Each structure stands twice: as C-alpha cells, then as structure tokens.
Amino acid sequence: MTERLRAVIADDQALVRTGFRMILTADGIEVAAEAANGDEAVAAVRRTRPDVVLMDIRMPQMDGLEATRRILAGGAEDTRVLILTTYDLDHYVYAALAAGASGFLLKDVTPEHLVAAVRMVRSGDALLAPTITRRLVERFALRDNVKPALHRDLSELTPRELDVLRLLATGLSNAELADRLTLSVATVKTHVARILSKLGLRDRVQAVVVAYETGLISPGGTG
C-alpha cells in the first residue's frame, strides 16, 4: 500500500483554499495545512513536511516567491512547490522556477488537471512543458542586465552532456532527445540526471533557465 500524498495549500483567498482542499481530498490527497500568507506557508511546511505545496505567488506579508525560496533553501528536499498564478508569462513565476519550483498552475485549472499536476510533481517530474518554460525564460532571462537567477559553471559537463542540455532547453522531450542524438531513452535519462546532479539543479525546469542564463542557448536561437 502506497503512502498517502500530503499537500499544503497557501493562498490569501479562503475560497480558493477551500475549493482546492475539496478537490484534493476528494481524490484521496491529504491537505496537511493551509496558509494565508508566505510566513504561514513556510511555518506549515516546516511543521508538516508535505510532499507538495500549492503556492499563490502574490500574498501579503511575505509573497509566494520568497516563501518558495525559504522552503527550498531550508532543507525541504523532498517537498515540491507548484506556483499558483493568474497569468503565465509573469516574472514572479520565472523567478520562482529559478528558485526551484517544479512548475506553475493557472488558478482556473480544472479539478482533473489540479490533481494530475500534484501527483505528477510528487513523482519527481517537472510540471511545465519545456516549451512553456522557454517562453518564460526568453522573456525574462538576463532582461535589462539583471543578475542571473542561477549561477552555474558548465565546465563540469562533458561535450555530450552539453549537447543534451542545449537540446533540452529548446523544448525536446526525452524521446525526442534520444531520436535527435541517436541514443536510447534510458541513456538520455542518465545524461539528464547527471546534468542535474553536476549543476546542483532540482529538475529540468531549472536546467532550461541555466542554459539561457549561461549563454549556452540564446533567446530565439538554438545556442
């Protein structure tokens, strides 16, 4: 029997929290705690150690971005954060992804998609399709010469790993990467895992951010 999935819902609107709680619990997902602001979210995660946090990006006192940073920097290695937002191309969303969030959901998400998303990121997958991540990164990475969100040295990667990272950042799936590089899907997964490990990244979303911010690939181009 598998262990029950546990979640924390952080949103300053009580109706949103109630609605999400009903949807999750109806599908057998335990809501371990609710939070109305970032401070409460950080405290709730430290107290309950959930599998997934549904995090509103705009909340009073401490916003969801700062709460995400504190949660993921505070040793919650097994906790995944999903950002809740009303607009997908949002620089707060981009910053949260760079900080380690595993994806984002629009607040008008269907119940089925909400449940599927929570279960997907719990299994270790990044929720975002790389193409959506790419749109975010192309719009916000290194904009106005701002400080890069992620600092990584690519010199530790092998030439083959650089090829994989470059293609991954263009939005290719593992199967597409395997076809392009004439490798097995299992080999591609091994390369991706090594890239994430060497660069200290949580998932493929952060890998896309790094590829752009290091100049391995340029907005509108293929590197």
PDB file of C-alpha atoms in Angstrom:
ATOM      1  CA  MET A   1       0.000   0.000   0.000  1.00  0.00           C
ATOM      2  CA  THR A   2       1.482   3.344  -1.082  1.00  0.00           C
ATOM      3  CA  GLU A   3       1.862   6.178   1.386  1.00  0.00           C
ATOM      4  CA  ARG A   4      -0.807   8.847   1.126  1.00  0.00           C
ATOM      5  CA  LEU A   5       0.227  12.032  -0.664  1.00  0.00           C
ATOM      6  CA  ARG A   6       0.162  15.136   1.547  1.00  0.00           C
ATOM      7  CA  ALA A   7      -0.166  18.774   0.471  1.00  0.00           C
ATOM      8  CA  VAL A   8      -0.133  22.309   1.873  1.00  0.00           C
ATOM      9  CA  ILE A   9      -2.293  24.988   0.260  1.00  0.00           C
ATOM     10  CA  ALA A  10      -1.021  28.592   0.500  1.00  0.00           C
ATOM     11  CA  ASP A  11      -3.349  31.307  -0.812  1.00  0.00           C
ATOM     12  CA  ASP A  12      -4.664  34.505   0.735  1.00  0.00           C
ATOM     13  CA  GLN A  13      -8.188  33.825  -0.551  1.00  0.00           C
ATOM     14  CA  ALA A  14     -10.139  31.495   1.735  1.00  0.00           C
ATOM     15  CA  LEU A  15     -12.490  30.451  -1.068  1.00  0.00           C
ATOM     16  CA  VAL A  16      -9.552  29.325  -3.218  1.00  0.00           C
ATOM     17  CA  ARG A  17      -8.096  27.294  -0.355  1.00  0.00           C
ATOM     18  CA  THR A  18     -11.455  25.696   0.384  1.00  0.00           C
ATOM     19  CA  GLY A  19     -12.056  24.806  -3.253  1.00  0.00           C
ATOM     20  CA  PHE A  20      -8.627  23.280  -3.704  1.00  0.00           C
ATOM     21  CA  ARG A  21      -8.952  21.354  -0.429  1.00  0.00           C
ATOM     22  CA  MET A  22     -12.249  19.823  -1.578  1.00  0.00           C
ATOM     23  CA  ILE A  23     -10.775  18.800  -4.921  1.00  0.00           C
ATOM     24  CA  LEU A  24      -7.652  17.230  -3.415  1.00  0.00           C
ATOM     25  CA  THR A  25      -9.336  15.401  -0.549  1.00  0.00           C
ATOM     26  CA  ALA A  26     -11.985  14.002  -2.908  1.00  0.00           C
ATOM     27  CA  ASP A  27      -9.141  12.320  -4.789  1.00  0.00           C
ATOM     28  CA  GLY A  28      -7.511  10.900  -1.668  1.00  0.00           C
ATOM     29  CA  ILE A  29      -4.838  13.584  -1.233  1.00  0.00           C
ATOM     30  CA  GLU A  30      -4.444  14.750   2.366  1.00  0.00           C
ATOM     31  CA  VAL A  31      -4.306  18.517   2.958  1.00  0.00           C
ATOM     32  CA  ALA A  32      -1.901  18.738   5.876  1.00  0.00           C
ATOM     33  CA  ALA A  33      -2.287  22.508   6.381  1.00  0.00           C
ATOM     34  CA  GLU A  34      -3.491  25.760   4.874  1.00  0.00           C
ATOM     35  CA  ALA A  35      -1.733  29.144   4.859  1.00  0.00           C
ATOM     36  CA  ALA A  36      -2.964  32.670   4.096  1.00  0.00           C
ATOM     37  CA  ASN A  37       0.473  34.233   3.537  1.00  0.00           C
ATOM     38  CA  GLY A  38       4.094  33.328   2.950  1.00  0.00           C
ATOM     39  CA  ASP A  39       5.073  33.312   6.605  1.00  0.00           C
ATOM     40  CA  GLU A  40       2.331  30.822   7.405  1.00  0.00           C
ATOM     41  CA  ALA A  41       3.318  28.721   4.383  1.00  0.00           C
ATOM     42  CA  VAL A  42       6.949  28.420   5.496  1.00  0.00           C
ATOM     43  CA  ALA A  43       5.863  27.525   9.032  1.00  0.00           C
ATOM     44  CA  ALA A  44       3.312  24.987   7.770  1.00  0.00           C
ATOM     45  CA  VAL A  45       5.891  23.236   5.585  1.00  0.00           C
ATOM     46  CA  ARG A  46       8.400  23.048   8.426  1.00  0.00           C
ATOM     47  CA  ARG A  47       5.719  21.647  10.708  1.00  0.00           C
ATOM     48  CA  THR A  48       4.065  19.121   8.407  1.00  0.00           C
ATOM     49  CA  ARG A  49       6.747  18.227   5.809  1.00  0.00           C
ATOM     50  CA  PRO A  50       4.278  17.827   2.917  1.00  0.00           C
ATOM     51  CA  ASP A  51       5.006  16.246  -0.457  1.00  0.00           C
ATOM     52  CA  VAL A  52       3.646  19.193  -2.436  1.00  0.00           C
ATOM     53  CA  VAL A  53       2.905  22.873  -1.739  1.00  0.00           C
ATOM     54  CA  LEU A  54       0.358  24.794  -3.820  1.00  0.00           C
ATOM     55  CA  MET A  55       1.780  28.313  -3.523  1.00  0.00           C
ATOM     56  CA  ASP A  56      -0.003  31.517  -4.528  1.00  0.00           C
ATOM     57  CA  ILE A  57       2.620  33.887  -5.944  1.00  0.00           C
ATOM     58  CA  ARG A  58       1.019  37.101  -4.634  1.00  0.00           C
ATOM     59  CA  MET A  59       0.240  37.086  -0.919  1.00  0.00           C
ATOM     60  CA  PRO A  60       0.523  39.677   1.884  1.00  0.00           C
ATOM     61  CA  GLN A  61       3.377  39.927   4.415  1.00  0.00           C
ATOM     62  CA  MET A  62       5.607  37.501   2.517  1.00  0.00           C
ATOM     63  CA  ASP A  63       4.850  36.664  -1.114  1.00  0.00           C
ATOM     64  CA  GLY A  64       4.958  33.207  -2.629  1.00  0.00           C
ATOM     65  CA  LEU A  65       8.313  33.793  -4.291  1.00  0.00           C
ATOM     66  CA  GLU A  66      10.142  34.488  -1.040  1.00  0.00           C
ATOM     67  CA  ALA A  67       8.268  31.669   0.686  1.00  0.00           C
ATOM     68  CA  THR A  68       9.359  29.282  -2.082  1.00  0.00           C
ATOM     69  CA  ARG A  69      12.970  30.366  -1.700  1.00  0.00           C
ATOM     70  CA  ARG A  70      12.894  29.834   2.066  1.00  0.00           C
ATOM     71  CA  ILE A  71      11.170  26.470   1.847  1.00  0.00           C
ATOM     72  CA  LEU A  72      13.530  25.037  -0.754  1.00  0.00           C
ATOM     73  CA  ALA A  73      16.622  26.521   0.891  1.00  0.00           C
ATOM     74  CA  GLY A  74      15.551  25.284   4.309  1.00  0.00           C
ATOM     75  CA  GLY A  75      16.191  21.595   3.823  1.00  0.00           C
ATOM     76  CA  ALA A  76      12.792  20.546   2.442  1.00  0.00           C
ATOM     77  CA  GLU A  77      14.482  18.414  -0.208  1.00  0.00           C
ATOM     78  CA  ASP A  78      11.507  16.111  -0.736  1.00  0.00           C
ATOM     79  CA  THR A  79       8.921  18.890  -0.951  1.00  0.00           C
ATOM     80  CA  ARG A  80       7.816  20.097  -4.386  1.00  0.00           C
ATOM     81  CA  VAL A  81       6.341  23.560  -4.931  1.00  0.00           C
ATOM     82  CA  LEU A  82       3.672  24.348  -7.523  1.00  0.00           C
ATOM     83  CA  ILE A  83       3.077  28.048  -8.139  1.00  0.00           C
ATOM     84  CA  LEU A  84      -0.494  29.355  -8.440  1.00  0.00           C
ATOM     85  CA  THR A  85      -0.910  32.354 -10.704  1.00  0.00           C
ATOM     86  CA  THR A  86      -3.465  34.160 -12.837  1.00  0.00           C
ATOM     87  CA  TYR A  87      -1.021  34.910 -15.670  1.00  0.00           C
ATOM     88  CA  ASP A  88       1.536  32.520 -17.126  1.00  0.00           C
ATOM     89  CA  LEU A  89       4.112  34.975 -18.509  1.00  0.00           C
ATOM     90  CA  ASP A  90       4.912  36.535 -15.150  1.00  0.00           C
ATOM     91  CA  HIS A  91       8.379  37.495 -13.920  1.00  0.00           C
ATOM     92  CA  TYR A  92       7.445  36.303 -10.417  1.00  0.00           C
ATOM     93  CA  VAL A  93       6.686  32.870 -11.869  1.00  0.00           C
ATOM     94  CA  TYR A  94      10.013  32.874 -13.688  1.00  0.00           C
ATOM     95  CA  ALA A  95      11.876  33.793 -10.507  1.00  0.00           C
ATOM     96  CA  ALA A  96      10.064  31.044  -8.602  1.00  0.00           C
ATOM     97  CA  LEU A  97      11.028  28.461 -11.225  1.00  0.00           C
ATOM     98  CA  ALA A  98      14.641  29.602 -10.997  1.00  0.00           C
ATOM     99  CA  ALA A  99      14.395  29.242  -7.215  1.00  0.00           C
ATOM    100  CA  GLY A 100      13.374  25.607  -7.609  1.00  0.00           C
ATOM    101  CA  ALA A 101       9.592  25.492  -8.029  1.00  0.00           C
ATOM    102  CA  SER A 102       8.568  22.465 -10.075  1.00  0.00           C
ATOM    103  CA  GLY A 103       6.032  24.290 -12.221  1.00  0.00           C
ATOM    104  CA  PHE A 104       3.000  26.519 -12.150  1.00  0.00           C
ATOM    105  CA  LEU A 105      -0.759  26.276 -12.469  1.00  0.00           C
ATOM    106  CA  LEU A 106      -3.217  28.910 -13.585  1.00  0.00           C
ATOM    107  CA  LYS A 107      -5.861  29.478 -10.926  1.00  0.00           C
ATOM    108  CA  ASP A 108      -8.673  28.487 -13.285  1.00  0.00           C
ATOM    109  CA  VAL A 109      -7.206  24.995 -13.542  1.00  0.00           C
ATOM    110  CA  THR A 110      -9.728  22.162 -13.863  1.00  0.00           C
ATOM    111  CA  PRO A 111     -10.082  19.748 -10.920  1.00  0.00           C
ATOM    112  CA  GLU A 112      -8.681  16.893 -13.006  1.00  0.00           C
ATOM    113  CA  HIS A 113      -5.622  18.902 -14.031  1.00  0.00           C
ATOM    114  CA  LEU A 114      -5.017  20.057 -10.469  1.00  0.00           C
ATOM    115  CA  VAL A 115      -4.985  16.515  -9.119  1.00  0.00           C
ATOM    116  CA  ALA A 116      -2.853  15.244 -12.008  1.00  0.00           C
ATOM    117  CA  ALA A 117      -0.357  18.076 -11.510  1.00  0.00           C
ATOM    118  CA  VAL A 118       0.054  17.410  -7.795  1.00  0.00           C
ATOM    119  CA  ARG A 119       0.610  13.709  -8.410  1.00  0.00           C
ATOM    120  CA  MET A 120       2.995  14.377 -11.294  1.00  0.00           C
ATOM    121  CA  VAL A 121       5.395  16.617  -9.386  1.00  0.00           C
ATOM    122  CA  ARG A 122       5.294  14.273  -6.398  1.00  0.00           C
ATOM    123  CA  SER A 123       6.651  11.547  -8.662  1.00  0.00           C
ATOM    124  CA  GLY A 124       9.644  13.763  -9.450  1.00  0.00           C
ATOM    125  CA  ASP A 125       8.555  15.170 -12.803  1.00  0.00           C
ATOM    126  CA  ALA A 126       8.566  18.856 -13.620  1.00  0.00           C
ATOM    127  CA  LEU A 127       5.040  20.016 -14.409  1.00  0.00           C
ATOM    128  CA  LEU A 128       5.945  22.538 -17.076  1.00  0.00           C
ATOM    129  CA  ALA A 129       6.408  21.546 -20.648  1.00  0.00           C
ATOM    130  CA  PRO A 130       9.897  22.785 -21.596  1.00  0.00           C
ATOM    131  CA  THR A 131       8.367  24.910 -24.348  1.00  0.00           C
ATOM    132  CA  ILE A 132       6.388  26.908 -21.769  1.00  0.00           C
ATOM    133  CA  THR A 133       9.487  27.295 -19.645  1.00  0.00           C
ATOM    134  CA  ARG A 134      11.335  28.506 -22.711  1.00  0.00           C
ATOM    135  CA  ARG A 135       8.747  31.228 -23.325  1.00  0.00           C
ATOM    136  CA  LEU A 136       9.196  32.414 -19.757  1.00  0.00           C
ATOM    137  CA  VAL A 137      12.984  32.333 -19.937  1.00  0.00           C
ATOM    138  CA  GLU A 138      13.154  34.083 -23.308  1.00  0.00           C
ATOM    139  CA  ARG A 139      11.037  36.879 -21.906  1.00  0.00           C
ATOM    140  CA  PHE A 140      12.757  37.334 -18.547  1.00  0.00           C
ATOM    141  CA  ALA A 141      16.279  35.787 -18.546  1.00  0.00           C
ATOM    142  CA  LEU A 142      19.006  38.419 -18.271  1.00  0.00           C
ATOM    143  CA  ARG A 143      16.468  41.131 -19.028  1.00  0.00           C
ATOM    144  CA  ASP A 144      17.846  44.633 -18.524  1.00  0.00           C
ATOM    145  CA  ASN A 145      21.152  43.118 -17.432  1.00  0.00           C
ATOM    146  CA  VAL A 146      19.654  41.852 -14.187  1.00  0.00           C
ATOM    147  CA  LYS A 147      21.672  39.460 -12.078  1.00  0.00           C
ATOM    148  CA  PRO A 148      21.227  35.857 -13.275  1.00  0.00           C
ATOM    149  CA  ALA A 149      18.828  33.862 -11.132  1.00  0.00           C
ATOM    150  CA  LEU A 150      21.066  30.790 -11.219  1.00  0.00           C
ATOM    151  CA  HIS A 151      24.871  30.702 -11.217  1.00  0.00           C
ATOM    152  CA  ARG A 152      26.322  27.515 -12.638  1.00  0.00           C
ATOM    153  CA  ASP A 153      29.651  26.562 -14.211  1.00  0.00           C
ATOM    154  CA  LEU A 154      29.088  24.371 -17.252  1.00  0.00           C
ATOM    155  CA  SER A 155      32.750  23.341 -17.453  1.00  0.00           C
ATOM    156  CA  GLU A 156      31.991  20.203 -15.425  1.00  0.00           C
ATOM    157  CA  LEU A 157      29.743  18.874 -18.178  1.00  0.00           C
ATOM    158  CA  THR A 158      31.034  16.570 -20.898  1.00  0.00           C
ATOM    159  CA  PRO A 159      30.547  17.565 -24.562  1.00  0.00           C
ATOM    160  CA  ARG A 160      27.693  15.063 -24.819  1.00  0.00           C
ATOM    161  CA  GLU A 161      26.028  16.459 -21.694  1.00  0.00           C
ATOM    162  CA  LEU A 162      26.293  19.960 -23.156  1.00  0.00           C
ATOM    163  CA  ASP A 163      24.569  18.688 -26.305  1.00  0.00           C
ATOM    164  CA  VAL A 164      21.795  17.181 -24.203  1.00  0.00           C
ATOM    165  CA  LEU A 165      21.351  20.363 -22.159  1.00  0.00           C
ATOM    166  CA  ARG A 166      21.296  22.534 -25.276  1.00  0.00           C
ATOM    167  CA  LEU A 167      18.592  20.434 -26.904  1.00  0.00           C
ATOM    168  CA  LEU A 168      16.650  20.012 -23.654  1.00  0.00           C
ATOM    169  CA  ALA A 169      16.455  23.805 -23.396  1.00  0.00           C
ATOM    170  CA  THR A 170      14.808  24.038 -26.822  1.00  0.00           C
ATOM    171  CA  GLY A 171      11.847  22.048 -25.534  1.00  0.00           C
ATOM    172  CA  LEU A 172      12.622  18.489 -26.602  1.00  0.00           C
ATOM    173  CA  SER A 173      11.307  15.554 -24.591  1.00  0.00           C
ATOM    174  CA  ASN A 174      13.486  12.593 -23.631  1.00  0.00           C
ATOM    175  CA  ALA A 175      12.138  10.619 -26.589  1.00  0.00           C
ATOM    176  CA  GLU A 176      12.870  13.481 -28.970  1.00  0.00           C
ATOM    177  CA  LEU A 177      16.350  13.901 -27.493  1.00  0.00           C
ATOM    178  CA  ALA A 178      17.003  10.208 -27.977  1.00  0.00           C
ATOM    179  CA  ASP A 179      15.913  10.398 -31.608  1.00  0.00           C
ATOM    180  CA  ARG A 180      17.974  13.515 -32.319  1.00  0.00           C
ATOM    181  CA  LEU A 181      21.137  12.158 -30.706  1.00  0.00           C
ATOM    182  CA  THR A 182      20.629   8.544 -31.808  1.00  0.00           C
ATOM    183  CA  LEU A 183      20.607   7.297 -28.225  1.00  0.00           C
ATOM    184  CA  SER A 184      18.247   5.177 -26.171  1.00  0.00           C
ATOM    185  CA  VAL A 185      15.724   6.933 -23.938  1.00  0.00           C
ATOM    186  CA  ALA A 186      17.373   5.285 -20.925  1.00  0.00           C
ATOM    187  CA  THR A 187      20.750   6.786 -21.906  1.00  0.00           C
ATOM    188  CA  VAL A 188      19.183  10.221 -22.315  1.00  0.00           C
ATOM    189  CA  LYS A 189      17.610   9.942 -18.851  1.00  0.00           C
ATOM    190  CA  THR A 190      21.041   9.071 -17.447  1.00  0.00           C
ATOM    191  CA  HIS A 191      22.599  12.119 -19.121  1.00  0.00           C
ATOM    192  CA  VAL A 192      19.834  14.399 -17.806  1.00  0.00           C
ATOM    193  CA  ALA A 193      20.228  13.005 -14.283  1.00  0.00           C
ATOM    194  CA  ARG A 194      23.985  13.610 -14.406  1.00  0.00           C
ATOM    195  CA  ILE A 195      23.488  17.174 -15.660  1.00  0.00           C
ATOM    196  CA  LEU A 196      21.107  17.942 -12.805  1.00  0.00           C
ATOM    197  CA  SER A 197      23.456  16.356 -10.270  1.00  0.00           C
ATOM    198  CA  LYS A 198      26.606  18.108 -11.512  1.00  0.00           C
ATOM    199  CA  LEU A 199      24.913  21.515 -11.639  1.00  0.00           C
ATOM    200  CA  GLY A 200      23.008  21.087  -8.372  1.00  0.00           C
ATOM    201  CA  LEU A 201      19.591  21.544 -10.000  1.00  0.00           C
ATOM    202  CA  ARG A 202      16.254  20.200  -8.809  1.00  0.00           C
ATOM    203  CA  ASP A 203      14.693  19.445 -12.200  1.00  0.00           C
ATOM    204  CA  ARG A 204      14.572  20.141 -15.934  1.00  0.00           C
ATOM    205  CA  VAL A 205      12.889  23.496 -15.410  1.00  0.00           C
ATOM    206  CA  GLN A 206      15.990  24.864 -13.693  1.00  0.00           C
ATOM    207  CA  ALA A 207      18.142  23.280 -16.404  1.00  0.00           C
ATOM    208  CA  VAL A 208      16.353  25.352 -19.055  1.00  0.00           C
ATOM    209  CA  VAL A 209      16.939  28.505 -17.007  1.00  0.00           C
ATOM    210  CA  VAL A 210      20.649  27.700 -16.669  1.00  0.00           C
ATOM    211  CA  ALA A 211      21.034  27.011 -20.395  1.00  0.00           C
ATOM    212  CA  TYR A 212      19.794  30.504 -21.223  1.00  0.00           C
ATOM    213  CA  GLU A 213      21.450  32.400 -18.400  1.00  0.00           C
ATOM    214  CA  THR A 214      24.892  30.920 -19.128  1.00  0.00           C
ATOM    215  CA  GLY A 215      24.571  31.731 -22.828  1.00  0.00           C
ATOM    216  CA  LEU A 216      24.583  28.062 -23.890  1.00  0.00           C
ATOM    217  CA  ILE A 217      21.437  28.921 -25.797  1.00  0.00           C
ATOM    218  CA  SER A 218      20.185  32.364 -26.752  1.00  0.00           C
ATOM    219  CA  PRO A 219      16.603  33.654 -26.853  1.00  0.00           C
ATOM    220  CA  GLY A 220      15.121  32.892 -30.244  1.00  0.00           C
ATOM    221  CA  GLY A 221      18.043  30.687 -31.169  1.00  0.00           C
ATOM    222  CA  THR A 222      19.438  27.219 -30.643  1.00  0.00           C
ATOM    223  CA  GLY A 223      22.684  28.045 -28.900  1.00  0.00           C
TER     224      GLY A 223
END
